Protein backbone atom coordinates (compact mmCIF):
# COMPACT_ATOMS: atom_id res chain seq x y z
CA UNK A 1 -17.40 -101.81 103.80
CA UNK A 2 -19.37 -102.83 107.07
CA UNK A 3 -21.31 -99.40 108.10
CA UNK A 4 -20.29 -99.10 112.23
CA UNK A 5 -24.08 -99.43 114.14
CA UNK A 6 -24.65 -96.81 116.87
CA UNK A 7 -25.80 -97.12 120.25
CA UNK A 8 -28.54 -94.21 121.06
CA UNK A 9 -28.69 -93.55 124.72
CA UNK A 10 -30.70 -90.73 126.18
CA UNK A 11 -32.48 -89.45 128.93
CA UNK A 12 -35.55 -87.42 126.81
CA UNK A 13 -36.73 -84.33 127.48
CA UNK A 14 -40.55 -85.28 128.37
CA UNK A 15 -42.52 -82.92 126.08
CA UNK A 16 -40.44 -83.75 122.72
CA UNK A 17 -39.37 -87.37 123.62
CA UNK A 18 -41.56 -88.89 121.17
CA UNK A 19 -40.49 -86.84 118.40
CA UNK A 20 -37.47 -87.25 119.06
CA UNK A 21 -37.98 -90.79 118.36
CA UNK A 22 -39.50 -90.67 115.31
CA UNK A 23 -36.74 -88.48 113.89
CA UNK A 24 -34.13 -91.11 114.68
CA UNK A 25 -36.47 -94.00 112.64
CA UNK A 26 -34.79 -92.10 109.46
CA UNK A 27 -31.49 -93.46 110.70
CA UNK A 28 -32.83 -97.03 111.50
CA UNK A 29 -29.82 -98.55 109.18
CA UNK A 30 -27.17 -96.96 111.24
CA UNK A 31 -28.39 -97.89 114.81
CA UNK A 32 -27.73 -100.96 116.68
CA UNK A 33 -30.26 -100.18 119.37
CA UNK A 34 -31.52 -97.38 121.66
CA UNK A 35 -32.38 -96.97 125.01
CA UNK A 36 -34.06 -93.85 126.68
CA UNK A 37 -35.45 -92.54 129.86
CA UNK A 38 -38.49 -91.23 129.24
CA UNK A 39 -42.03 -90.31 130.49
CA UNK A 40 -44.10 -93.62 131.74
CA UNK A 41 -46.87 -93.04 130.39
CA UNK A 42 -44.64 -92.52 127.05
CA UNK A 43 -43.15 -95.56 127.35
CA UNK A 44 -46.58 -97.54 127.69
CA UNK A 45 -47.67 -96.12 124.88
CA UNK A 46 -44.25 -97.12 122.86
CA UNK A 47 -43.99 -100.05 124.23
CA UNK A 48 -47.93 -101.30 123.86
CA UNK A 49 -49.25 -103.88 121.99
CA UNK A 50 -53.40 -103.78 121.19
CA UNK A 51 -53.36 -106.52 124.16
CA UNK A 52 -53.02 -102.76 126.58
CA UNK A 53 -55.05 -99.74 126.71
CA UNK A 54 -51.92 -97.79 125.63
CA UNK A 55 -51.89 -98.90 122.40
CA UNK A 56 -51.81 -96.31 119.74
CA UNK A 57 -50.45 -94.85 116.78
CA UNK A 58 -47.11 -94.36 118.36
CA UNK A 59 -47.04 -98.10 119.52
CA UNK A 60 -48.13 -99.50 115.92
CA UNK A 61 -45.84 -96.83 114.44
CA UNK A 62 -43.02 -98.03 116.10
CA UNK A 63 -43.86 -101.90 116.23
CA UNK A 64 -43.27 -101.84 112.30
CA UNK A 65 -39.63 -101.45 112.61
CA UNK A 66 -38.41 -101.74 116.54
CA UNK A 67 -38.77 -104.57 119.29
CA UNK A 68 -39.34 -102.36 122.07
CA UNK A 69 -39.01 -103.25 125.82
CA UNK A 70 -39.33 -101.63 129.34
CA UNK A 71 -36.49 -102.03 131.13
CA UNK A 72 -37.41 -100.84 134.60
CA UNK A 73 -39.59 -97.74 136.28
CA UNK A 74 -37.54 -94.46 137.78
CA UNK A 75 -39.24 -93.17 140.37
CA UNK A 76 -38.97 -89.50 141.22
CA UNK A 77 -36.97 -90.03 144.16
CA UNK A 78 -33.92 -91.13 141.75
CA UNK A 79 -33.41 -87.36 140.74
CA UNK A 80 -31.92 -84.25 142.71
CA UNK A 81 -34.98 -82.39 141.28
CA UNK A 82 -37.98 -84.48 141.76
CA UNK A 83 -39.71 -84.54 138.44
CA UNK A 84 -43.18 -85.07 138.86
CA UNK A 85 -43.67 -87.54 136.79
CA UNK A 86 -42.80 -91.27 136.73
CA UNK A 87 -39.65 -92.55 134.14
CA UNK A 88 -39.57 -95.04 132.57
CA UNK A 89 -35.90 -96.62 130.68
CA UNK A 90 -37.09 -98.05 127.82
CA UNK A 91 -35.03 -100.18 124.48
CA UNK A 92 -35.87 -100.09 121.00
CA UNK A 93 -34.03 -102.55 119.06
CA UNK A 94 -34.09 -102.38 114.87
CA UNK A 95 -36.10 -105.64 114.20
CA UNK A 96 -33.55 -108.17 112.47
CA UNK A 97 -36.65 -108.22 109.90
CA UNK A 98 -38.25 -104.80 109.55
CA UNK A 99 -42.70 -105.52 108.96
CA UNK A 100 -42.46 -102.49 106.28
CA UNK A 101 -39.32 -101.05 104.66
CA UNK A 102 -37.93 -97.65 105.87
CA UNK A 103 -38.98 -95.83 102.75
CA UNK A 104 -41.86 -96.91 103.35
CA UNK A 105 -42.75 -95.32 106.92
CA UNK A 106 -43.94 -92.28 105.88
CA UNK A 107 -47.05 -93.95 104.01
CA UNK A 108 -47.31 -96.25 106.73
CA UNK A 109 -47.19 -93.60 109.62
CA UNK A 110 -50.03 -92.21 107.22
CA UNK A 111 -51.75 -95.01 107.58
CA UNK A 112 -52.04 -95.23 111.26
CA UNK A 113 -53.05 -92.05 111.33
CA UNK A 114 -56.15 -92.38 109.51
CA UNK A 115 -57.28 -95.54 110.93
CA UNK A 116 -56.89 -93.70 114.49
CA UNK A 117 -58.96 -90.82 113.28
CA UNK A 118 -61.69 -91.17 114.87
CA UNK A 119 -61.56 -93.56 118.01
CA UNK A 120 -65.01 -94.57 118.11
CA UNK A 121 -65.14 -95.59 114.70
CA UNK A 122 -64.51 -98.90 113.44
CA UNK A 123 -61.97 -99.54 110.80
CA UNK A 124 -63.80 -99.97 107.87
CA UNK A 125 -65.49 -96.60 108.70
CA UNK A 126 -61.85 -94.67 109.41
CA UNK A 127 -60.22 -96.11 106.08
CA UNK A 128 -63.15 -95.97 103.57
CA UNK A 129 -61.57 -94.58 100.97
CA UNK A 130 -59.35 -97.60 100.52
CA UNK A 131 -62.25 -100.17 99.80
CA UNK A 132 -60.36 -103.37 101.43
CA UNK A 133 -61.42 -106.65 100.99
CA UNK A 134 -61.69 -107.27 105.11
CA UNK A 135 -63.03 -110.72 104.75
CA UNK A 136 -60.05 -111.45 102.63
CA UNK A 137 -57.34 -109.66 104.91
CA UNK A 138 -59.47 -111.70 107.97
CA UNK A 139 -59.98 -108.25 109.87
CA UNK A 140 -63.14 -107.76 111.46
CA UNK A 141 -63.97 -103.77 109.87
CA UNK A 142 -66.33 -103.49 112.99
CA UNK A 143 -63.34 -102.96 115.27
CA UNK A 144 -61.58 -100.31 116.08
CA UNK A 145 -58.06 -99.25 115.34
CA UNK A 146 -56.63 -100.14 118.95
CA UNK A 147 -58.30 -103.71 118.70
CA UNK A 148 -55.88 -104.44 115.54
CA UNK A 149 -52.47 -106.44 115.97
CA UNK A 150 -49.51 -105.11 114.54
CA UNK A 151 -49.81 -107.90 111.86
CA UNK A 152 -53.14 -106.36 111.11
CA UNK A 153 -51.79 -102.94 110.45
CA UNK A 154 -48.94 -104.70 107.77
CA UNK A 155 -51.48 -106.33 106.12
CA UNK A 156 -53.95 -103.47 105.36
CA UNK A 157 -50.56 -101.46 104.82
CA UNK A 158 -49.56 -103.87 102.07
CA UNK A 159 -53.47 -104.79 100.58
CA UNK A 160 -54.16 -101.09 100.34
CA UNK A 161 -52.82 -100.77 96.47
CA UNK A 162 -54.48 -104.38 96.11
């Protein structure tokens, strides 16, 4: 039997938005797409690729699984009570092929979070205990975690039990 898809829609509260978020990756099979108002500078930072200053382990995090897009920008004006921040509406769609698989995020989101560590540290330095082959996986280990593509991330990810 075809599983019915849901459509998330949501205007976030600003200080939970992002784990709110990564809650609903656990239901990734069961969602046909999202779209949220949120914080701009949270939406950036989802929305990033290592092209932007914003990229970060949220970005890479949710790049893995999600084509993400902003929409358009809310100003404060828009609302009866004048937030004083900037929105921004934002849409995550499940990618029709998924980099990692969903039981697979956790180790991933792991990931991510080690090799953002420590921002001015390379790569190779952040994830030394892994002993890659970066020659091989064609990463330079001089740069840092916000320098690497989401492809880069995915292939670490999978060379890590290599």
């Amino acid at each position: 039997m075809h599983q019915a898809k849901h459509r998330v829609v949501g205007n976030l509260p600003y200080n939970i938005s992002t784990q709110i978020i990564l809650k609903l990756i656990n239901y990734l099979k069961g969602i046909e797409d999202m779209h949220f108002l949120v914080q701009k500078e949270v939406a950036n930072r989802i929305c990033a690729s290592n092209q932007s200053g914003d990229w970060g382990r949220l970005g890479v995090k949710i790049a893995a699984l999600f084509e993400t897009t902003i929409l358009f920008d809310v100003p404060p004006e828009s609302f009866d009570i004048k937030p004083k921040v900037q929105s921004s509406f934002i849409r995550l769609i499940p990618r029709v092929n998924p980099m990692i698989d969903l039981n697979q995020f956790s180790e991933f989101s792991n990931l991510v979070d080690i090799a953002f560590a420590n921002k001015r540290k390379g790569i190779k330095n952040n994830l030394k205990k892994l002993e890659l082959n970066y020659g091989r996986l064609n990463i330079n280990p001089l740069a840092r975690a916000e320098e690497l593509s989401i492809e880069d991330f995915i292939t670490v990810f999978q060379h890590m039990d290599a």
